[in-house]
Tab-separated table of C-alpha atoms and ligand atoms in Angstrom:
chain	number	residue	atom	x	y	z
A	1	UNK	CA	-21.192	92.297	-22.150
A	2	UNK	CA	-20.344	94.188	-18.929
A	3	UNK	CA	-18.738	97.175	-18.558
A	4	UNK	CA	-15.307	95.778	-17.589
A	5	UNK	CA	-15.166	93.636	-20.585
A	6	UNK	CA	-16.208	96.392	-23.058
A	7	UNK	CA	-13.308	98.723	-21.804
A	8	UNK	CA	-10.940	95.634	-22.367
A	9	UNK	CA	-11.760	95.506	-25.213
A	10	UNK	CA	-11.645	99.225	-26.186
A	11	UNK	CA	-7.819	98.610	-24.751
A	12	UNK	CA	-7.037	95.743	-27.196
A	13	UNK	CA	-8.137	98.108	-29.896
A	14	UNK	CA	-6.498	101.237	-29.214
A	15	UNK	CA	-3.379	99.285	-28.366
A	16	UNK	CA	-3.357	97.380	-31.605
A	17	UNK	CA	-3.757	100.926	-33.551
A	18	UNK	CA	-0.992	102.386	-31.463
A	19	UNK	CA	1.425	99.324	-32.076
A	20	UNK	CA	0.999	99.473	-36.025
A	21	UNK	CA	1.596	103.271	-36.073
A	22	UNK	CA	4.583	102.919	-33.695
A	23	UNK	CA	6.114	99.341	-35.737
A	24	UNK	CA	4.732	99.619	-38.918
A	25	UNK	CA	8.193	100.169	-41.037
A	26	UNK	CA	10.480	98.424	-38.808
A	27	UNK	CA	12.803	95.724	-40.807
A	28	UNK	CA	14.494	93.790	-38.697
A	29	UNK	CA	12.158	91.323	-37.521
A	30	UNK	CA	10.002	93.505	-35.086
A	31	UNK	CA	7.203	94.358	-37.682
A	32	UNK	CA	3.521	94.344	-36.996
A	33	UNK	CA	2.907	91.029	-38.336
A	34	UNK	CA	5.675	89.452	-35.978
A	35	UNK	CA	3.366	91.404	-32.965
A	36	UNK	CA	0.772	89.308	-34.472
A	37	UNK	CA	1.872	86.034	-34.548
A	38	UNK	CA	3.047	86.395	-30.675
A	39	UNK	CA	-0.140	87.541	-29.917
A	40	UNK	CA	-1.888	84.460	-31.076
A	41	UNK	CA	0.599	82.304	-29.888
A	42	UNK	CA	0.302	83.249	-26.490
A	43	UNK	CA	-3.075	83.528	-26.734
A	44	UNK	CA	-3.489	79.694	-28.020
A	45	UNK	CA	-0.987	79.150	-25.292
A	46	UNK	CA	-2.670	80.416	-22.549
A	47	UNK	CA	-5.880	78.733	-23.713
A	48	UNK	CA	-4.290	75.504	-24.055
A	49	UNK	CA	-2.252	75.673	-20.213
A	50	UNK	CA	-5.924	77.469	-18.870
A	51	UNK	CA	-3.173	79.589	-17.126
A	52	UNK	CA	-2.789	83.814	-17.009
A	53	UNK	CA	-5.006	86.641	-17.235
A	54	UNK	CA	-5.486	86.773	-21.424
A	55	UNK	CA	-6.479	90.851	-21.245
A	56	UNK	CA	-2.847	90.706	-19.359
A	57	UNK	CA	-1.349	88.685	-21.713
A	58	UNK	CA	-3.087	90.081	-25.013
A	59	UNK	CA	-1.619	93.643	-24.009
A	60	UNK	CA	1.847	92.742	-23.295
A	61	UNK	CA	2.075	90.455	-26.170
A	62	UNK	CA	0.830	93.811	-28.140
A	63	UNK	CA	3.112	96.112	-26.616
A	64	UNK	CA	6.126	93.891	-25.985
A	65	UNK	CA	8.361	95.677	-28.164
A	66	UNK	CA	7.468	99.118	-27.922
A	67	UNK	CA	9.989	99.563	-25.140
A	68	UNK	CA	12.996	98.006	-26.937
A	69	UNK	CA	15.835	99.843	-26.469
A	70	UNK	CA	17.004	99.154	-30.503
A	71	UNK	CA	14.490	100.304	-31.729
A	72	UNK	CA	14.152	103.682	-29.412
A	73	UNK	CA	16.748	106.821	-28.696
A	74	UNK	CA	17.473	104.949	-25.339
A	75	UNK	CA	16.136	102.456	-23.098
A	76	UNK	CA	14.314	105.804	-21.188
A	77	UNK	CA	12.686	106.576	-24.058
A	78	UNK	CA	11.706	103.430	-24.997
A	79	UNK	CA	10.111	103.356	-21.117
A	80	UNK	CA	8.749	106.292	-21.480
A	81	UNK	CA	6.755	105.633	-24.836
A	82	UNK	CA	5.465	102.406	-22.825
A	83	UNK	CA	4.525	104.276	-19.774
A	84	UNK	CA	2.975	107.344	-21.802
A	85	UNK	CA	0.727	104.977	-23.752
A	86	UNK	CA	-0.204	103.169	-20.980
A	87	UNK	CA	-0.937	106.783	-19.082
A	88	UNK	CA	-3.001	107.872	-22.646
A	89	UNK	CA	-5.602	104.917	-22.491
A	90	UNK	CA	-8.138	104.414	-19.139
A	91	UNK	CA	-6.635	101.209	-17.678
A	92	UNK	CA	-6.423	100.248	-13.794
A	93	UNK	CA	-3.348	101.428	-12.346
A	94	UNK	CA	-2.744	97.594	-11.289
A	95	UNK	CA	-3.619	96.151	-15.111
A	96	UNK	CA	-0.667	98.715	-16.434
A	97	UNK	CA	2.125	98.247	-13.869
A	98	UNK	CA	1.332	94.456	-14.734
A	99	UNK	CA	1.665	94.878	-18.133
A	100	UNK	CA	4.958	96.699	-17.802
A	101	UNK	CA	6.582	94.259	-15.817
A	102	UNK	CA	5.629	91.427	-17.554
A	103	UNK	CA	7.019	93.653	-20.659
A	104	UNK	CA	10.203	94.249	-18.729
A	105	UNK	CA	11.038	89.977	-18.156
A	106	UNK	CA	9.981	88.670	-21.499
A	107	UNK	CA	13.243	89.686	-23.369
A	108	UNK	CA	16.243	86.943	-23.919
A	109	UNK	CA	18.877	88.785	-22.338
A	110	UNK	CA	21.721	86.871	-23.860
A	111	UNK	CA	20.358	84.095	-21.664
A	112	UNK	CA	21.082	84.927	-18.352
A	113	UNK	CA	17.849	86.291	-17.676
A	114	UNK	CA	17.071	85.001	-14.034
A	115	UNK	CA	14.011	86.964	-12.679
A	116	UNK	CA	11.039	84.574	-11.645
A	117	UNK	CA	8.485	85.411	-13.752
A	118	UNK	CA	4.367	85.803	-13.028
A	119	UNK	CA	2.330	83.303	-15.430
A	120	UNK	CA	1.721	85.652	-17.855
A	121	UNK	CA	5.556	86.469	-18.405
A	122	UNK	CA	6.311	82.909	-19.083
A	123	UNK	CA	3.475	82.949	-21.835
A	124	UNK	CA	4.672	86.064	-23.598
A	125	UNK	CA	7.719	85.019	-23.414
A	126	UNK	CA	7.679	81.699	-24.981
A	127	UNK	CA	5.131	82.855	-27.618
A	128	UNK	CA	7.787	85.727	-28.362
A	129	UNK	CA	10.785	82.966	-28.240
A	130	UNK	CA	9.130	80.516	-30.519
A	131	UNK	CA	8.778	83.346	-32.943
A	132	UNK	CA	12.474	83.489	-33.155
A	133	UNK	CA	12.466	79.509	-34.070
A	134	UNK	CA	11.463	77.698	-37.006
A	135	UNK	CA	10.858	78.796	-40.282
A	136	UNK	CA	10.107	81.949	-39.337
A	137	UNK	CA	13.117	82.151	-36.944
A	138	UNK	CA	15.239	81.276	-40.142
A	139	UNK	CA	13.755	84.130	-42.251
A	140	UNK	CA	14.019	86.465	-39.277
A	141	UNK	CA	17.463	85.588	-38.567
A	142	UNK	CA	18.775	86.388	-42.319
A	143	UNK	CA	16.466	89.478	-42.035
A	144	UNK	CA	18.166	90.631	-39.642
A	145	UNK	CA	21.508	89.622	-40.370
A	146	UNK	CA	21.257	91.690	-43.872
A	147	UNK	CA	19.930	94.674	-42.296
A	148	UNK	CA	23.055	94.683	-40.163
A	149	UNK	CA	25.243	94.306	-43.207
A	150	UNK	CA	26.339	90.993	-41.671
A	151	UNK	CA	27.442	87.830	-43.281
A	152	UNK	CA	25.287	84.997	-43.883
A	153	UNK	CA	28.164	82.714	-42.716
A	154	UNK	CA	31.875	83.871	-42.032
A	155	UNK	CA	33.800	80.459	-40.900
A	156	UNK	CA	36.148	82.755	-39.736
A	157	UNK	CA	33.962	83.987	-37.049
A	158	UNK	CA	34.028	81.736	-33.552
A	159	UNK	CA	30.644	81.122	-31.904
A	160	UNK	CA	30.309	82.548	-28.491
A	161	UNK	CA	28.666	80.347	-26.257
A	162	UNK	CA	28.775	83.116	-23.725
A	163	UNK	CA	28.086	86.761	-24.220
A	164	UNK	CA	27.174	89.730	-22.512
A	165	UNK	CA	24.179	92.069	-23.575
A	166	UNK	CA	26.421	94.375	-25.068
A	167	UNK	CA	28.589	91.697	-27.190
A	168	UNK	CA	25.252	89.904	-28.361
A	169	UNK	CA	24.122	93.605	-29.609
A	170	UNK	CA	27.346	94.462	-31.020
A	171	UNK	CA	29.583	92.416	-31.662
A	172	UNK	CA	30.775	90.647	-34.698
A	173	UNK	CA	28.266	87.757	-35.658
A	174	UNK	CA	26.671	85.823	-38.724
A	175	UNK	CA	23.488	84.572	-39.200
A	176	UNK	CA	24.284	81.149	-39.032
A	177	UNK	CA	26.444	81.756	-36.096
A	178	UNK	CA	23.271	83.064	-34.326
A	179	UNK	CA	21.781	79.818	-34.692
A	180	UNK	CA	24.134	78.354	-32.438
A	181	UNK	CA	24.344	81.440	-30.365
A	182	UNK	CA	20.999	81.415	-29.834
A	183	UNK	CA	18.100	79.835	-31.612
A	184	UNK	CA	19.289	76.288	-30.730
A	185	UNK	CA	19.195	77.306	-27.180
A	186	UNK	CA	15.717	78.165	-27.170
A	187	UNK	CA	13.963	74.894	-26.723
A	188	UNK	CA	15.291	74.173	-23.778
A	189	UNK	CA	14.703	77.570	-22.555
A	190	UNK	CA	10.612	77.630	-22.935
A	191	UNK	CA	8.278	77.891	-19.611
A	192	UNK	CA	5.250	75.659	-20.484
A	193	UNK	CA	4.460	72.487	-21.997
A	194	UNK	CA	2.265	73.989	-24.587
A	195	UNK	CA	5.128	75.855	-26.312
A	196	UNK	CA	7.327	72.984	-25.713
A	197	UNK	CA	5.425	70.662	-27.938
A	198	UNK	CA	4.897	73.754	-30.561
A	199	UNK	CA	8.833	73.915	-30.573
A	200	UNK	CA	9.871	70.868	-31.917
A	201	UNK	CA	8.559	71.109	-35.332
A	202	UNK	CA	10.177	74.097	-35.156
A	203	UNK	CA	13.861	72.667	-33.613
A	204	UNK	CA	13.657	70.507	-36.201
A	205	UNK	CA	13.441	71.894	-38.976
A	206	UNK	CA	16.330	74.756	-38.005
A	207	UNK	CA	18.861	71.589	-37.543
A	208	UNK	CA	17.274	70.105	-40.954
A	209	UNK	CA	18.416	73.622	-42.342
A	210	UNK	CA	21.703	74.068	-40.908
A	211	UNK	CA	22.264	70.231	-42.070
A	212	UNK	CA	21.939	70.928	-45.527
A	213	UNK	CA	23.122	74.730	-45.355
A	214	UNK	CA	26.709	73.009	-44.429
A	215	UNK	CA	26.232	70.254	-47.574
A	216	UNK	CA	25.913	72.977	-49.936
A	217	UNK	CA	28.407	75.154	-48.103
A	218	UNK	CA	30.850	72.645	-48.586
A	219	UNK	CA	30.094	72.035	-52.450
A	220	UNK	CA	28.959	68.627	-52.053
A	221	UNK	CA	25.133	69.075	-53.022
B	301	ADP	P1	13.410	89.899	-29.613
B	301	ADP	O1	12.295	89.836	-30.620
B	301	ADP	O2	13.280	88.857	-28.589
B	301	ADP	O3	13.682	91.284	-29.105
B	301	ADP	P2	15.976	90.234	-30.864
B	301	ADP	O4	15.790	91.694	-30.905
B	301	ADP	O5	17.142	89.697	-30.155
B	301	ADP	O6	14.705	89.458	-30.384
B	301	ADP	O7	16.034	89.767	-32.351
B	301	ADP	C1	15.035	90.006	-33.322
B	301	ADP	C2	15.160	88.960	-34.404
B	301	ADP	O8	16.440	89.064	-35.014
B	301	ADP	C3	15.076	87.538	-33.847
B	301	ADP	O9	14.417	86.701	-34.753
B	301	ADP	C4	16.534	87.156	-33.672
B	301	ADP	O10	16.742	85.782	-33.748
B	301	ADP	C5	17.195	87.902	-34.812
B	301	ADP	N1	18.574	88.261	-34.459
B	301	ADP	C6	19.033	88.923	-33.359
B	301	ADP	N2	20.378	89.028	-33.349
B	301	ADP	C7	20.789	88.426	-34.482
B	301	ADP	C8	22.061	88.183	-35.083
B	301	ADP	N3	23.203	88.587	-34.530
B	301	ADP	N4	22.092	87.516	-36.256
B	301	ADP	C9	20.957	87.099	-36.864
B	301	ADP	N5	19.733	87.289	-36.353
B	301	ADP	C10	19.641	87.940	-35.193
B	302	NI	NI1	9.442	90.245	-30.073
């Protein structure tokens, strides 16, 4: 192996080890294991398209949410943990400001989230987006719905189509409201073809749930 390779690799570790320490305990749907499954999503997807640097892509998937804002002091700090990290471990100046901004234009953004986006983005960002689908969208959704104290349904509630940053983070919402706020939406939202094809299984199955959620809503099971 040459040299380059075995400090990527050295990267990928210490990353990982940093990730679980910093995640580990986390509740609402930002765990380790949901690190993992975008890792290997984007991984498979950016085997599948041939597309994006996968040392790139392997170390944003990793580090994706370390900067979130919810689950930091502030957005700064949340930065600054990135940034810190990134300063710890010996990585190219170019590889790290890479890895931040791919960081910085994979999150949803209440869907108004124009920024063109390298390769590499789109990747992490659909393997982070299909994570929010299927049936481990549903379980993630009433995760995080119960850690909020919110209801599972309220038909009381409207759905906003439309909402800014600040009213998707705080404002009044159920779980199965978020479906159509959001996870219904996604599909349609993904960058490559790969992720495409691994979201309909996953579409599917969220309208098969909502379908009979509403039968046995209504009483009529
Ligand atoms: P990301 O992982 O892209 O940062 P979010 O922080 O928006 O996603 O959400 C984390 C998880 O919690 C996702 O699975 C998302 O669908 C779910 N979630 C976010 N907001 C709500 C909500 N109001 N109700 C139910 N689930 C939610
Ligand atoms: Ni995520």
């Amino acid at each position: 192996m040459k040299a380059g390779e075995i400090m990527k690799e050295k990267n990928i570790h210490l990353t990982e080890k940093f990730v679980r320490n910093t995640l580990g305990e986390d509740s609402t749907g930002h765990d380790w294991h949901h690190i993992e499954r975008v890792r290997k999503n984007a991984l498979y997807i950016a085997k599948k398209e041939q597309a994006g640097d996968p040392f790139l892509i392997e170390m944003a998937a990793l580090l994706h949410d370390i900067p979130d804002a919810k689950l930091n002091t502030s957005k700064e700090a949340g930065e600054r943990k990135l940034s810190d990290f990134l300063q710890e471990i010996e990585i190219a100046e170019e590889a790290s400001s890479s890895i931040k901004t791919i960081i910085e234009s994979v999150s949803f953004k209440g869907g108004n989230n124009k920024k063109v986006l390298s390769v590499e983005a789109k990747i992490v960002q659909d393997a982070d987006r299909l994570d929010a689908i299927g049936a481990m969208g549903i379980a993630r959704a009433f995760a995080y719905g119960g850690k909020k104290g919110q209801p599972i349904y309220d038909p009381g509630l409207e759905i906003r189509k439309v909402m800014t940053e600040d009213e998707y983070r705080n404002g009044k919402s159920s779980s199965i409201n978020h479906f159509y706020e959001k996870l219904l939406k996604l599909r349609d939202l993904l960058n490559t073809d790969t992720a495409r094809e691994m979201a309909e299984a996953r579409h599917e199955i969220m309208e098969q749930y909502l379908h009979q959620f509403f039968i046995e809503w209504n009483g009529q099971a």
